[in-house]
Coordinates of C-alpha atoms in Angstrom, one line a residue:
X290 CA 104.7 61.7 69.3
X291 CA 105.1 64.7 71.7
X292 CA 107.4 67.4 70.3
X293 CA 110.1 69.2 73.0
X294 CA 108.5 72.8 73.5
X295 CA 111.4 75.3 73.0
X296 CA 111.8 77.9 75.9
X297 CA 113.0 80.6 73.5
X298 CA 110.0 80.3 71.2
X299 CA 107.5 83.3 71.9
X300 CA 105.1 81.0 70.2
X301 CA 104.3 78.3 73.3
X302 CA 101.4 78.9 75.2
X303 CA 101.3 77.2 78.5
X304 CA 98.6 76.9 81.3
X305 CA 101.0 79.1 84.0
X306 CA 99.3 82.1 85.1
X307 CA 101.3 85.4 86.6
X308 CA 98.9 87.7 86.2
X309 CA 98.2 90.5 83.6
X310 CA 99.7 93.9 84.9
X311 CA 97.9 96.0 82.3
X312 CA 94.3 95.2 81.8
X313 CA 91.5 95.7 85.1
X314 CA 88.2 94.8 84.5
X315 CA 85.2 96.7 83.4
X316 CA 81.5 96.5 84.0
X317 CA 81.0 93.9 81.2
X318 CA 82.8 91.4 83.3
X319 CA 81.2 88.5 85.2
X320 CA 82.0 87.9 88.6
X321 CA 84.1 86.9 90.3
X322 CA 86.6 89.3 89.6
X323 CA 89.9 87.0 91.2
X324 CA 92.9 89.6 91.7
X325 CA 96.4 86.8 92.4
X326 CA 98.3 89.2 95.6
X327 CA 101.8 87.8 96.0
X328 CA 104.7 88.4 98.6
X329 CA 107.5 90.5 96.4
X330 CA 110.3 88.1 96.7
X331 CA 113.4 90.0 98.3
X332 CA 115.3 86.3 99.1
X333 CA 114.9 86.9 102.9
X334 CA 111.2 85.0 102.9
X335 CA 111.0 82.7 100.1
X336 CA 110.4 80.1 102.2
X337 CA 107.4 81.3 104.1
X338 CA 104.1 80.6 102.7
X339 CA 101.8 83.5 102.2
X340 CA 99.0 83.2 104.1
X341 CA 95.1 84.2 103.2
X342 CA 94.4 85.1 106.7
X343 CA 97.5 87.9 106.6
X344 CA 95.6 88.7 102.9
X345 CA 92.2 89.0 103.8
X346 CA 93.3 91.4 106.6
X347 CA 94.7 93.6 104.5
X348 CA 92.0 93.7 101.8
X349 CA 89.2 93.5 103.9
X350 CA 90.4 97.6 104.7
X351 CA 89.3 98.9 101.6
X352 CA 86.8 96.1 99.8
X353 CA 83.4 97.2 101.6
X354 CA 82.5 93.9 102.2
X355 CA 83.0 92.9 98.5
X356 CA 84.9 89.9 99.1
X357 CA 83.3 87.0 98.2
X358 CA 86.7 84.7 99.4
X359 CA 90.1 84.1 99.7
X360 CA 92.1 81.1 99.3
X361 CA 95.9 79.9 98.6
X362 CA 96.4 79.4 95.4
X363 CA 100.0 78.2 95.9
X364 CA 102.7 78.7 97.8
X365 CA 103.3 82.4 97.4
X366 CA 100.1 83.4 95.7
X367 CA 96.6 83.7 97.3
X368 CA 93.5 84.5 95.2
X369 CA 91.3 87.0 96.7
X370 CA 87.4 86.9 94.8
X371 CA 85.4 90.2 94.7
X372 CA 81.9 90.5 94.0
X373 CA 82.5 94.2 92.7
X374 CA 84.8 94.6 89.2
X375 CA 85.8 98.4 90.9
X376 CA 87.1 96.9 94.1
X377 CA 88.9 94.4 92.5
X378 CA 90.9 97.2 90.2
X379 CA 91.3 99.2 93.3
X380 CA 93.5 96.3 95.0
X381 CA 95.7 96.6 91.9
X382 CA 97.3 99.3 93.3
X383 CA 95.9 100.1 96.5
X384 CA 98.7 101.2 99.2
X385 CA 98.1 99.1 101.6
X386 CA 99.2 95.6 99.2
X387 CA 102.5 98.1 98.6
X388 CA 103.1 98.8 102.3
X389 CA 102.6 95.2 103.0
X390 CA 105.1 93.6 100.6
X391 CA 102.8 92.4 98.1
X392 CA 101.6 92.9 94.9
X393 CA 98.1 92.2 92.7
X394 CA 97.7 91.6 89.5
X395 CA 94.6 90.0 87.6
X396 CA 94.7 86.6 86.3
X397 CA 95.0 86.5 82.5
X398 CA 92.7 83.5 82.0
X399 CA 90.3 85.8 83.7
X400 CA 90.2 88.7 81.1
X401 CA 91.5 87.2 77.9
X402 CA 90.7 84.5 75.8
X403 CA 92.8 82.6 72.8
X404 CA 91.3 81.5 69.7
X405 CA 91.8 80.9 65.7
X406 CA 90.7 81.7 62.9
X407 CA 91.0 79.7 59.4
X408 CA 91.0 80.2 55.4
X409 CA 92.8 84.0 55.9
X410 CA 94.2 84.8 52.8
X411 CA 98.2 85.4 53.2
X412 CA 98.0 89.0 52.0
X413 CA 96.1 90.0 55.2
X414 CA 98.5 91.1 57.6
X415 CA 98.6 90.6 61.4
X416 CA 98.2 94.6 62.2
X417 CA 95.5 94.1 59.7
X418 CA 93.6 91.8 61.6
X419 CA 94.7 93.6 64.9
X420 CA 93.2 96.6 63.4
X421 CA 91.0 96.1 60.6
X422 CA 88.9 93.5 61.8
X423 CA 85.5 93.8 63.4
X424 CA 85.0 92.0 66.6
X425 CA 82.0 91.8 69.5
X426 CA 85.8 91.7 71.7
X427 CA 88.6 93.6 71.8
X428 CA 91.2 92.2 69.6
X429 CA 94.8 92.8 71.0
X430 CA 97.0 90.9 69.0
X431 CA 97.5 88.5 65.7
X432 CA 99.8 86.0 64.9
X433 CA 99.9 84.2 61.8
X434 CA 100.7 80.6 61.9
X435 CA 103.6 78.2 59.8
X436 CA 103.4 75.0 58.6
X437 CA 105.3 72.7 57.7
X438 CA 105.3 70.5 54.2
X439 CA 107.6 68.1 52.2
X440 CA 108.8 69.4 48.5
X441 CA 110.9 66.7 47.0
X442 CA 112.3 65.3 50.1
X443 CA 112.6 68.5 51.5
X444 CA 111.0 70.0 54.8
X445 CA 109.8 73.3 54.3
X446 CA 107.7 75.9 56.4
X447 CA 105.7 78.4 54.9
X448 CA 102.5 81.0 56.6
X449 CA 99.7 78.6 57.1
X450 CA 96.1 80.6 56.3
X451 CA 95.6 80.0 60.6
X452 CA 95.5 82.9 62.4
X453 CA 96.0 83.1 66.4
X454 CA 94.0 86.3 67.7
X455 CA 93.8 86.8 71.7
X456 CA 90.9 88.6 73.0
X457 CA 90.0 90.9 76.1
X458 CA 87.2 89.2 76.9
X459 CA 86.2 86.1 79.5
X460 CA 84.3 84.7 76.6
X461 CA 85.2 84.0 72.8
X462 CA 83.6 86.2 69.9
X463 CA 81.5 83.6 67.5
X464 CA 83.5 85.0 64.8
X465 CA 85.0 88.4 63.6
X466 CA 84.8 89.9 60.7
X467 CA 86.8 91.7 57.4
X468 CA 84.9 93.6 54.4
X469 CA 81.8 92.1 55.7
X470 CA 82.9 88.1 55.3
X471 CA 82.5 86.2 58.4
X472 CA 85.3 84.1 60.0
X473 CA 84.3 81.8 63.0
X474 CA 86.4 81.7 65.8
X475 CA 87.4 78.4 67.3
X476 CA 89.0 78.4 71.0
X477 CA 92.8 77.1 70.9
X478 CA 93.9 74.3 73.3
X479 CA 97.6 74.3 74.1
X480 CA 99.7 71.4 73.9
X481 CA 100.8 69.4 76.7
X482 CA 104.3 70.6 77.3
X483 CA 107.0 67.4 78.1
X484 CA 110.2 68.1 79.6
X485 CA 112.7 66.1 77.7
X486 CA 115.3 65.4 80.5
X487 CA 112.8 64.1 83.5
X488 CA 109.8 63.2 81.3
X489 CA 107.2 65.0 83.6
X490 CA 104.3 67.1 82.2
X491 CA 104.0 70.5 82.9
X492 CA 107.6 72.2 81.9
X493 CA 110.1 72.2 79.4
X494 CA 114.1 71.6 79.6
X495 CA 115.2 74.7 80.3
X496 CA 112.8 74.8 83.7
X497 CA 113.4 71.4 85.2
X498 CA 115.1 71.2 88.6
X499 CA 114.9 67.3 88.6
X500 CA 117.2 64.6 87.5
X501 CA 117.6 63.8 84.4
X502 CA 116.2 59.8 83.3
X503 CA 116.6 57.5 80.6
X504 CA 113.6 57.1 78.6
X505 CA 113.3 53.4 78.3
X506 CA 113.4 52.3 81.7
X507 CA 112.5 55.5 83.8
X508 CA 115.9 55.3 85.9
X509 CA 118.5 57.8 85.9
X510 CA 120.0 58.7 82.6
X511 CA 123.0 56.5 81.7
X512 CA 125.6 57.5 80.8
X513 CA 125.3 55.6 77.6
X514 CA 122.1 54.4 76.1
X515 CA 123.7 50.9 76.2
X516 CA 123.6 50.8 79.9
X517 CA 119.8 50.5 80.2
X518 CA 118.2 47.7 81.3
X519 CA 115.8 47.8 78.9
X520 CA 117.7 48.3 76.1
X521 CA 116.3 44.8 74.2
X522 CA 113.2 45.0 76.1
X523 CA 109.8 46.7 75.3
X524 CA 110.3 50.5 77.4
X525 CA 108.5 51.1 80.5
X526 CA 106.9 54.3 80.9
X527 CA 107.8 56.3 84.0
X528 CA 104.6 58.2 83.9
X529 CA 101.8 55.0 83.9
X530 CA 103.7 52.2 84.0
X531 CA 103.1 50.8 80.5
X532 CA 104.9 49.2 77.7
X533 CA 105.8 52.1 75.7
X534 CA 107.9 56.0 75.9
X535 CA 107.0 58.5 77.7
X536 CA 106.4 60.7 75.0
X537 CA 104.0 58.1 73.6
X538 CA 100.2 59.8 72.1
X539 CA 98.6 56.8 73.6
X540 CA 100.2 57.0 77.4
X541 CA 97.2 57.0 79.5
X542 CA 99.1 59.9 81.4
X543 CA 99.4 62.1 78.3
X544 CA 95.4 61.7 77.6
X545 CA 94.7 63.0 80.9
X546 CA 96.7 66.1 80.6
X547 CA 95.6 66.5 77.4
X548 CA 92.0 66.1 78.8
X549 CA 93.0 68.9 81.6
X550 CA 94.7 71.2 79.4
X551 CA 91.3 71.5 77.4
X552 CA 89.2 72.0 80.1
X553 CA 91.4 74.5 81.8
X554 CA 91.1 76.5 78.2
X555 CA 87.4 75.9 77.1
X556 CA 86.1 76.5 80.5
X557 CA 88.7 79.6 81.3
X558 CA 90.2 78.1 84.5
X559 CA 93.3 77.6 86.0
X560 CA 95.1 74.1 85.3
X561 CA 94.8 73.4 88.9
X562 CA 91.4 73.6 88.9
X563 CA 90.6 71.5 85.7
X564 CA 92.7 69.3 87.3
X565 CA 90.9 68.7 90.7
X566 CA 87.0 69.4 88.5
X567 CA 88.6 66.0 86.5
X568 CA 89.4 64.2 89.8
X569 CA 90.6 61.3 87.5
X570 CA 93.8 59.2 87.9
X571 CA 94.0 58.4 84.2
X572 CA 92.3 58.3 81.4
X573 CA 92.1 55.2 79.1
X574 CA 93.6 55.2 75.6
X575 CA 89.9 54.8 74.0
X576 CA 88.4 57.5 76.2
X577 CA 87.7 60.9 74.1
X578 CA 88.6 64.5 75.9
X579 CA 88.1 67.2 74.3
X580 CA 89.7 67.5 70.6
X581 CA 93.0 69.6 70.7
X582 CA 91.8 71.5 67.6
X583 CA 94.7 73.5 67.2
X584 CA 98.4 73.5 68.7
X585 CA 101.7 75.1 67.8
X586 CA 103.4 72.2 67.0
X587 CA 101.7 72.1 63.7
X588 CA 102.7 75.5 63.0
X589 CA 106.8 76.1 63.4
X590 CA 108.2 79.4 63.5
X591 CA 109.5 81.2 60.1
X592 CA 112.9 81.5 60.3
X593 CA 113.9 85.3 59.7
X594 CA 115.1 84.6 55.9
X595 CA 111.9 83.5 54.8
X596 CA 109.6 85.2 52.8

């Protein structure tokens, strides 16, 4: 079953992009070399779309004919490609963007990468591995993750010997290493976040603007679960149609997001664009994307108290 992502938990990793405001690219990057401009929201033109003409106008000033192109990339973002890593740096903070009421910043599935490591003995630290390891990337942070086991009835959650590193890099080190012992690195694939209240993909509770429904039939929530229809009947899934919840592993719905989620993080793109590369309504039950080979669900945060 799909587990509720918690807003609070500095843990969930999710496909959203806004841009990383403190790493540029260097000459070891492959192009292209996508900077995200955006309008800076002062509530008198949130409803305006940006639009890449007014962007390419003001970029084509300073990019020597670097550009290689421009395109929306939602409402109030455009993505501007550059053929040149120092062009692309200079946009960051080039004066023209300011005077213009925008801002740049470099998408982080463009410079960074997520993976894990296993079998890390629990006496290694996560400044060790931030600092101690030796990798053919950058290493810029560790986090160690929990699991969770039963002891006599009990649920308890203890450090798991997984370890989540996150790379400056557009492509994952094979492994990394400590006192000359290898440990490969596998890429991590996020889970497919569910929001709890309107049972869509893509957000959690705490960011839904719709209305909340009633799992069982897909209607608006009752106001007791003894009002639904459906209550004696098999439920009917808002999201495909079948006989079964929403928050079912087998919803045909689920599998494709789960299929999208992984190619969005194997082949480093935005979830719109795995999405669209897919171009599949659905994907059956028996069909086999990509394995989710890690996800934080399996590994709960410690509490504070624990040891």
């Amino acid at each position: 079953m799909l587990q509720n992502a918690n807003a609070n938990d500095n843990t969930n990793v999710t496909v959203a992009d806004s841009g990383h405001p403190n790493i540029t690219y260097d000459k070891g990057d492959r192009s292209p070399f996508v900077v995200f401009v955006r309008r800076i929201a002062d509530g008198s033109n949130n409803d305006v779309r940006l639009d890449p003409i007014s962007v390419a106008r003001i970029v084509s000033r300073f990019a020597d004919g670097k550009i290689l192109e421009v395109k929306s990339a939602g409402r109030n973002k455009v993505a501007v490609h550059f053929g040149d890593y120092a062009i692309a740096n200079r946009a960051l903070s080039h004066p023209s963007i300011k005077e213009a009421g925008l801002t740049a910043s470099i998408p982080s599935f463009n410079i960074l990468r997520t993976g894990v490591i296993r079998n890390v003995p629990l006496d290694i630290s996560e400044n060790d591995v931030v600092n101690l390891f030796s990798s053919q990337f950058k290493i810029l942070s560790a986090k160690r993750l929990n699991i969770r086991t039963r002891k006599d009835g009990e649920l308890i959650t203890s450090p798991s010997r997984t370890v989540l590193i996150k790379f400056r890099g557009q492509n994952l080190p094979r492994a990394v290493t400590f006192l000359h012992v290898n440990f490969p690195v596998y890429p991590y694939i996020p889970r497919v976040l569910m929001c709890f209240s309107c049972l869509r993909y893509g957000h959690v509770n705490a960011d839904c603007k719709s209305k909340a429904r009633c799992a069982r039939c897909g209607n608006k929530k009752h106001a007791t679960p003894d009002e639904c229809p459906r209550l004696r009947l098999p439920p009917h899934c808002c999201n495909c149609g079948g006989e079964h919840l929403p928050s079912s592993s087998v919803c045909p719905s689920y599998l494709r997001h789960k299929h999208i989620y992984a190619t969005a993080a194997l082949e480093n793109i935005l979830y719109a664009e795995a999405r669209l590369k897919l171009d599949a309504p659905s994907l059956s039950p028996s069909s086999s994307p990509p394995p989710n080979i890690f996800h934080l669900s399996d590994f709960p945060t410690l509490s504070h108290s624990s040891t």
